[in-house]
Amino acid sequence: MANTSQPVRRTALLAGGLAVLGLLSACGSENGTSGTPPPSHSARASDAAPGVGTATDPGTAAAAGTPSDTAGSASASARTDGRCHTSEMRAAVGRLDPGAGQRNFPLVLTNTSKRTCTVYGYPGAAFVDASGKQLGPDPERAPGSPEALTLTPGASAWAGLSFSSPEISGARTATPAALLVTPPDEQASLKVEWTAGAVPVGGNASSVSVTALEAGSGP
């Protein structure tokens, strides 16, 4: 009887030991799964980076890249369309607009090309005789705030050409055969017949002035 109970106890102990080992094995298996390293902080940041990049508002970026001032916007357009070249323009002298002893004429530049182009600033101007010799000094630039102007085909810009009436100022005069008009930033000129009589070329009050270009064909 004693011999029978001893093997039973051994069997029970062995079974108990196997059960304990089974529990330990199960715990070890759980610890192995949870022990897998979680993504590091840098890896998470790397995963988030594309999201940060695409989160930038395209509208905001475009707005940030758009010049805020009118001249800047037109300058951007100038870079896109290009400035107006002399070969693409026609010059004309508008009707006399007298006032307070002054003689004022609009100098009109018209885009005759098939593309949109841009002008900015002051045109050049010079009175010449029949031989092409310049009469008097270059006109002075009147104070102003030039704006870049985008001219579609057929559109015009104008600048004011002014001088004191020679009959009043007593300045020395000459009668030009033509007026040479040069678009801003260009070297070649456009020749316009001058039919408005004598202009001051020397002496007191002989200065001629020109204003910055404005949109349109005159005041």
XYZ file of C-alpha atoms in Angstrom:
219
model
C 0.000 0.000 0.000
C 2.865 2.258 0.874
C 4.626 1.301 -2.340
C 1.544 2.157 -4.362
C 1.079 5.628 -2.850
C 4.696 6.617 -3.441
C 4.513 6.261 -7.265
C 1.235 8.119 -7.155
C 2.827 10.998 -5.315
C 5.705 10.987 -7.811
C 3.254 11.079 -10.692
C 1.383 13.936 -9.065
C 4.572 15.859 -8.462
C 5.663 15.274 -12.063
C 2.325 16.443 -13.400
C 2.484 19.510 -11.164
C 5.957 20.293 -12.403
C 4.867 19.997 -16.035
C 1.949 22.337 -15.372
C 4.278 24.913 -13.831
C 6.592 24.639 -16.834
C 3.630 25.111 -19.126
C 2.622 28.291 -17.327
C 6.174 29.643 -17.461
C 6.362 28.880 -21.157
C 3.107 30.730 -21.796
C 4.315 33.762 -19.845
C 7.560 33.756 -21.762
C 5.659 33.686 -25.051
C 3.565 36.746 -24.021
C 6.629 38.641 -22.919
C 8.244 37.938 -26.290
C 5.367 39.605 -28.234
C 5.086 42.664 -26.038
C 8.865 42.966 -26.030
C 9.006 43.819 -29.739
C 10.457 47.380 -29.774
C 7.778 49.974 -30.632
C 8.566 52.352 -33.423
C 11.144 54.846 -32.223
C 10.284 58.564 -31.960
C 12.398 59.341 -35.015
C 10.604 56.724 -37.053
C 7.235 58.187 -36.110
C 8.478 61.638 -37.032
C 9.651 60.288 -40.359
C 6.258 58.732 -40.999
C 4.601 62.065 -40.182
C 6.895 64.125 -42.419
C 4.986 63.543 -45.673
C 1.801 64.585 -43.928
C 3.425 67.803 -42.765
C 4.593 68.545 -46.275
C 1.227 67.980 -47.901
C -0.520 69.917 -45.148
C 0.830 73.192 -46.571
C -2.101 75.101 -48.091
C -1.417 75.570 -51.824
C -3.521 78.719 -51.752
C -1.382 80.171 -48.990
C 1.821 79.263 -50.799
C 0.549 80.852 -53.980
C -0.552 83.949 -52.103
C 2.843 84.182 -50.417
C 4.522 84.065 -53.797
C 2.318 86.750 -55.300
C 3.672 90.300 -55.063
C 1.332 92.444 -53.040
C 1.851 95.731 -54.883
C 0.492 96.631 -58.295
C 3.870 97.426 -59.773
C 5.183 94.114 -58.490
C 2.270 92.227 -60.029
C 2.816 93.921 -63.333
C 6.526 93.273 -63.115
C 5.744 89.595 -62.679
C 3.600 89.830 -65.746
C 6.479 91.512 -67.521
C 8.689 88.529 -66.761
C 6.000 86.255 -68.185
C 5.017 88.243 -71.268
C 8.168 90.271 -71.919
C 8.523 93.995 -72.405
C 7.248 95.775 -75.470
C 9.935 96.267 -78.110
C 10.162 99.177 -80.500
C 9.400 96.932 -83.487
C 6.090 95.977 -81.850
C 4.871 99.515 -81.243
C 3.478 102.552 -82.997
C 4.026 106.093 -81.722
C 1.771 109.097 -82.190
C 1.492 112.641 -80.870
C -1.992 113.513 -79.684
C -3.926 116.756 -79.851
C -2.592 119.882 -78.146
C -4.002 120.400 -74.656
C -3.095 124.013 -73.742
C -3.240 125.373 -70.223
C -1.816 128.255 -68.160
C 0.917 129.206 -70.615
C 1.818 125.543 -71.174
C 1.664 123.404 -74.276
C 0.857 119.814 -73.477
C 0.803 116.862 -75.838
C 0.129 113.182 -75.170
C 2.761 110.822 -76.577
C 0.915 107.592 -77.338
C 2.537 104.171 -77.676
C 0.338 101.409 -79.071
C 1.038 97.687 -79.072
C 0.782 96.595 -82.708
C 2.011 93.044 -82.132
C -0.054 89.903 -81.675
C 1.226 89.284 -78.163
C 0.753 90.896 -74.777
C 3.743 92.919 -73.607
C 4.628 95.349 -70.834
C 5.979 98.894 -70.553
C 7.266 100.596 -67.436
C 8.591 104.056 -66.754
C 9.312 106.992 -69.034
C 9.603 107.063 -72.814
C 12.527 108.808 -74.419
C 11.799 111.840 -76.592
C 13.886 114.126 -78.795
C 13.045 116.809 -81.324
C 15.059 116.558 -84.541
C 15.381 118.581 -87.729
C 15.058 117.244 -91.261
C 18.626 115.940 -91.197
C 18.024 114.036 -87.969
C 20.034 116.414 -85.777
C 18.631 116.821 -82.264
C 17.195 120.208 -81.369
C 17.567 121.227 -77.742
C 18.385 119.042 -74.739
C 16.640 115.831 -73.765
C 13.346 116.385 -71.941
C 13.404 116.261 -68.169
C 11.460 113.597 -66.321
C 8.537 114.987 -64.379
C 8.164 113.647 -60.833
C 5.793 110.715 -60.640
C 5.263 107.113 -59.633
C 5.688 104.862 -62.656
C 3.591 101.724 -62.870
C 4.220 98.668 -65.008
C 1.513 98.528 -67.669
C 0.451 95.375 -69.476
C -0.614 96.072 -73.043
C -2.719 93.546 -74.889
C -2.625 93.703 -78.700
C -4.025 97.068 -79.777
C -3.823 98.626 -76.302
C -2.012 101.923 -75.663
C -0.088 103.819 -73.007
C 0.623 107.521 -73.011
C 2.983 110.052 -71.456
C 2.597 113.839 -71.268
C 5.069 116.044 -73.142
C 4.971 119.625 -71.846
C 6.803 122.910 -72.284
C 6.128 126.584 -71.705
C 4.639 128.419 -74.636
C 7.599 130.144 -76.367
C 5.493 133.239 -77.035
C 5.194 133.722 -73.295
C 8.551 132.422 -72.041
C 10.671 134.159 -74.671
C 12.843 131.062 -75.047
C 14.867 130.491 -78.177
C 12.946 128.228 -80.512
C 13.251 125.923 -83.476
C 10.698 124.110 -85.573
C 11.348 120.369 -85.563
C 10.659 118.108 -88.485
C 9.967 115.146 -86.251
C 9.853 113.828 -82.730
C 11.737 110.650 -81.926
C 9.966 108.514 -79.314
C 11.732 105.609 -77.648
C 9.792 103.018 -75.634
C 11.167 102.381 -72.125
C 14.280 100.182 -71.973
C 14.648 100.197 -75.755
C 17.400 101.645 -77.955
C 15.576 102.064 -81.275
C 13.209 105.009 -81.707
C 9.957 105.637 -83.539
C 9.845 108.717 -85.757
C 6.722 110.856 -85.620
C 6.161 113.867 -87.857
C 5.961 117.066 -85.808
C 3.295 119.509 -87.006
C 2.738 121.596 -83.857
C 5.128 124.422 -84.678
C 8.077 125.870 -82.788
C 9.430 124.383 -79.564
C 11.852 125.849 -77.013
C 15.441 124.721 -77.523
C 17.461 127.252 -75.487
C 17.383 130.229 -73.159
C 15.147 130.831 -70.173
C 12.218 128.496 -69.553
C 13.338 126.286 -72.402
C 12.974 122.970 -70.582
C 10.703 120.284 -71.939
C 9.342 117.625 -69.591
C 7.874 114.164 -70.021
C 5.761 112.205 -67.564
C 5.721 108.496 -66.775
C 3.544 106.282 -68.934
C -0.083 105.725 -67.994
C -2.687 103.396 -69.410
C -4.835 104.719 -72.238
C -4.319 107.150 -75.082
C -4.441 110.494 -73.292
C -5.989 112.570 -70.525
